[in-house]
Amino acid sequence: MTTQDPSNGQHPVGPDDNADSANYPPAAAQPDAPTFDDAITHAVAGERDRIKQVTKKASHTRAGFMYVGWIVGVVALILLLVFIVANQDSVAVNFLFGTVELPVGVTVLVAAIIGALITGALGAARIIQLNRALKKASSHTD
């Protein structure tokens, strides 16, 4: 059994035929379909924007601040060592229990170390205080 072709053996009229082509828009007027390259370019641009947003969020990290602090500390140490070497003149340092003769640079170094220890102790006490308050607050909410 055979089926008949609805066009009676004739192929439909298209834009390349000599028939009435007024019904078909010219090829230049048809919108260009996005190509595979356009899709890849769009995907890459989207990924680049996503990476920029992620790096903006990650630009201020604890490790970054620690690194900057380490660099500042090294620069301060170098400046302090230069100061110690340049100031070798001895001075009398009076304590409650007596007097000691030390170079000026060493005196400043000792004063800086004592100041750092006091600052660290105060910071540690504050951290302990905040941790206790946090534990107390979290135990009341349970």
mmCIF file of C-alpha atoms in Angstrom:
data_model
loop_
_atom_site.group_PDB
_atom_site.id
_atom_site.type_symbol
_atom_site.label_atom_id
_atom_site.label_comp_id
_atom_site.label_asym_id
_atom_site.label_seq_id
_atom_site.Cartn_x
_atom_site.Cartn_y
_atom_site.Cartn_z
ATOM 1 C CA MET A 1 0.000 0.000 0.000
ATOM 2 C CA THR A 2 1.395 3.363 -0.946
ATOM 3 C CA THR A 3 0.584 6.744 0.354
ATOM 4 C CA GLN A 4 0.204 9.643 -1.896
ATOM 5 C CA ASP A 5 2.342 12.676 -1.598
ATOM 6 C CA PRO A 6 0.141 15.641 -0.641
ATOM 7 C CA SER A 7 2.110 17.890 -2.990
ATOM 8 C CA ASN A 8 1.278 15.667 -5.989
ATOM 9 C CA GLY A 9 4.943 15.029 -6.699
ATOM 10 C CA GLN A 10 5.904 18.662 -6.563
ATOM 11 C CA HIS A 11 8.225 19.944 -3.932
ATOM 12 C CA PRO A 12 7.114 22.966 -1.907
ATOM 13 C CA VAL A 13 8.108 26.368 -3.151
ATOM 14 C CA GLY A 14 11.144 27.797 -1.283
ATOM 15 C CA PRO A 15 13.256 30.940 -1.433
ATOM 16 C CA ASP A 16 15.641 29.410 -4.009
ATOM 17 C CA ASP A 17 12.875 28.567 -6.461
ATOM 18 C CA ASN A 18 11.874 30.829 -9.304
ATOM 19 C CA ALA A 19 8.352 30.888 -7.941
ATOM 20 C CA ASP A 20 6.877 33.716 -5.929
ATOM 21 C CA SER A 21 9.609 34.455 -3.376
ATOM 22 C CA ALA A 22 7.854 37.498 -1.941
ATOM 23 C CA ASN A 23 6.493 35.308 0.848
ATOM 24 C CA TYR A 24 10.059 34.562 2.098
ATOM 25 C CA PRO A 25 12.218 37.186 3.796
ATOM 26 C CA PRO A 26 15.672 37.705 2.354
ATOM 27 C CA ALA A 27 18.478 35.775 4.042
ATOM 28 C CA ALA A 28 20.090 38.923 5.506
ATOM 29 C CA ALA A 29 16.858 39.916 7.265
ATOM 30 C CA GLN A 30 16.705 36.673 9.278
ATOM 31 C CA PRO A 31 18.108 37.068 12.788
ATOM 32 C CA ASP A 32 21.408 35.310 13.380
ATOM 33 C CA ALA A 33 21.093 32.354 15.684
ATOM 34 C CA PRO A 34 23.630 32.302 18.516
ATOM 35 C CA THR A 35 26.611 30.214 17.611
ATOM 36 C CA PHE A 36 28.547 27.815 19.801
ATOM 37 C CA ASP A 37 31.361 30.374 20.063
ATOM 38 C CA ASP A 38 28.906 33.015 21.324
ATOM 39 C CA ALA A 39 27.654 30.616 23.984
ATOM 40 C CA ILE A 40 31.218 29.868 25.127
ATOM 41 C CA THR A 41 32.100 33.568 25.213
ATOM 42 C CA HIS A 42 29.001 34.288 27.288
ATOM 43 C CA ALA A 43 29.781 31.409 29.671
ATOM 44 C CA VAL A 44 33.400 32.550 30.096
ATOM 45 C CA ALA A 45 32.284 36.129 30.805
ATOM 46 C CA GLY A 46 29.811 34.869 33.404
ATOM 47 C CA GLU A 47 32.467 32.740 35.080
ATOM 48 C CA ARG A 48 34.908 35.668 35.093
ATOM 49 C CA ASP A 49 32.279 37.860 36.817
ATOM 50 C CA ARG A 50 31.603 35.119 39.381
ATOM 51 C CA ILE A 51 35.328 34.777 40.136
ATOM 52 C CA LYS A 52 35.646 38.561 40.560
ATOM 53 C CA GLN A 53 32.797 38.545 43.086
ATOM 54 C CA VAL A 54 34.314 35.626 45.010
ATOM 55 C CA THR A 55 37.755 37.238 45.125
ATOM 56 C CA LYS A 56 36.254 40.515 46.352
ATOM 57 C CA LYS A 57 34.679 38.609 49.251
ATOM 58 C CA ALA A 58 37.910 36.741 49.970
ATOM 59 C CA SER A 59 40.203 39.746 49.756
ATOM 60 C CA HIS A 60 39.903 40.476 53.506
ATOM 61 C CA THR A 61 40.852 37.253 55.248
ATOM 62 C CA ARG A 62 42.484 36.546 58.594
ATOM 63 C CA ALA A 63 45.479 35.063 56.819
ATOM 64 C CA GLY A 64 45.836 38.234 54.763
ATOM 65 C CA PHE A 65 45.742 40.424 57.854
ATOM 66 C CA MET A 66 48.213 38.098 59.588
ATOM 67 C CA TYR A 67 50.569 38.372 56.619
ATOM 68 C CA VAL A 68 50.359 42.178 56.650
ATOM 69 C CA GLY A 69 50.933 42.173 60.414
ATOM 70 C CA TRP A 70 53.956 39.924 59.994
ATOM 71 C CA ILE A 71 55.442 42.277 57.399
ATOM 72 C CA VAL A 72 54.839 45.305 59.644
ATOM 73 C CA GLY A 73 56.493 43.435 62.538
ATOM 74 C CA VAL A 74 59.551 42.554 60.455
ATOM 75 C CA VAL A 75 59.924 46.168 59.303
ATOM 76 C CA ALA A 76 59.597 47.377 62.920
ATOM 77 C CA LEU A 77 62.202 44.835 64.032
ATOM 78 C CA ILE A 78 64.641 45.972 61.343
ATOM 79 C CA LEU A 79 64.142 49.617 62.344
ATOM 80 C CA LEU A 80 64.642 48.700 65.995
ATOM 81 C CA LEU A 81 67.856 46.815 65.219
ATOM 82 C CA VAL A 82 69.163 49.793 63.234
ATOM 83 C CA PHE A 83 68.328 52.018 66.209
ATOM 84 C CA ILE A 84 70.122 49.659 68.627
ATOM 85 C CA VAL A 85 73.267 49.554 66.485
ATOM 86 C CA ALA A 86 73.277 53.342 66.029
ATOM 87 C CA ASN A 87 72.824 54.049 69.768
ATOM 88 C CA GLN A 88 75.587 52.238 71.631
ATOM 89 C CA ASP A 89 76.121 54.959 74.239
ATOM 90 C CA SER A 90 75.450 53.698 77.761
ATOM 91 C CA VAL A 91 72.880 55.289 80.018
ATOM 92 C CA ALA A 92 71.941 54.690 83.642
ATOM 93 C CA VAL A 93 68.513 53.118 84.025
ATOM 94 C CA ASN A 94 66.979 53.502 87.484
ATOM 95 C CA PHE A 95 64.666 50.787 88.793
ATOM 96 C CA LEU A 96 62.986 50.589 92.164
ATOM 97 C CA PHE A 97 65.652 48.158 93.329
ATOM 98 C CA GLY A 98 68.751 49.725 91.767
ATOM 99 C CA THR A 99 70.520 51.278 88.808
ATOM 100 C CA VAL A 100 71.796 49.505 85.673
ATOM 101 C CA GLU A 101 74.106 50.808 82.945
ATOM 102 C CA LEU A 102 72.798 49.748 79.489
ATOM 103 C CA PRO A 103 73.220 50.994 75.928
ATOM 104 C CA VAL A 104 70.332 53.222 74.780
ATOM 105 C CA GLY A 105 69.322 50.775 72.037
ATOM 106 C CA VAL A 106 69.143 47.836 74.429
ATOM 107 C CA THR A 107 67.105 49.948 76.847
ATOM 108 C CA VAL A 108 64.587 50.740 74.118
ATOM 109 C CA LEU A 109 64.506 47.059 73.079
ATOM 110 C CA VAL A 110 63.772 45.960 76.658
ATOM 111 C CA ALA A 111 61.067 48.633 76.943
ATOM 112 C CA ALA A 112 59.488 47.439 73.671
ATOM 113 C CA ILE A 113 59.511 43.801 74.844
ATOM 114 C CA ILE A 114 57.898 44.734 78.179
ATOM 115 C CA GLY A 115 55.263 46.811 76.334
ATOM 116 C CA ALA A 116 54.504 43.892 73.963
ATOM 117 C CA LEU A 117 54.137 41.496 76.919
ATOM 118 C CA ILE A 118 51.754 43.866 78.730
ATOM 119 C CA THR A 119 49.691 44.383 75.549
ATOM 120 C CA GLY A 120 49.532 40.619 74.913
ATOM 121 C CA ALA A 121 48.463 39.937 78.508
ATOM 122 C CA LEU A 122 45.685 42.549 78.325
ATOM 123 C CA GLY A 123 44.504 41.160 74.966
ATOM 124 C CA ALA A 124 44.485 37.597 76.313
ATOM 125 C CA ALA A 125 42.506 38.698 79.383
ATOM 126 C CA ARG A 126 39.920 40.360 77.128
ATOM 127 C CA ILE A 127 39.618 37.265 74.931
ATOM 128 C CA ILE A 128 39.113 35.065 78.015
ATOM 129 C CA GLN A 129 36.494 37.481 79.316
ATOM 130 C CA LEU A 130 34.595 37.441 75.989
ATOM 131 C CA ASN A 131 34.759 33.628 75.756
ATOM 132 C CA ARG A 132 33.293 33.283 79.271
ATOM 133 C CA ALA A 133 30.507 35.749 78.420
ATOM 134 C CA LEU A 134 29.775 33.828 75.210
ATOM 135 C CA LYS A 135 29.597 30.481 77.029
ATOM 136 C CA LYS A 136 27.342 32.008 79.677
ATOM 137 C CA ALA A 137 25.035 33.524 77.032
ATOM 138 C CA SER A 138 24.853 30.294 75.028
ATOM 139 C CA SER A 139 24.053 28.201 78.135
ATOM 140 C CA HIS A 140 21.070 30.472 78.937
ATOM 141 C CA THR A 141 19.556 30.000 75.462
ATOM 142 C CA ASP A 142 19.607 26.168 75.604
#
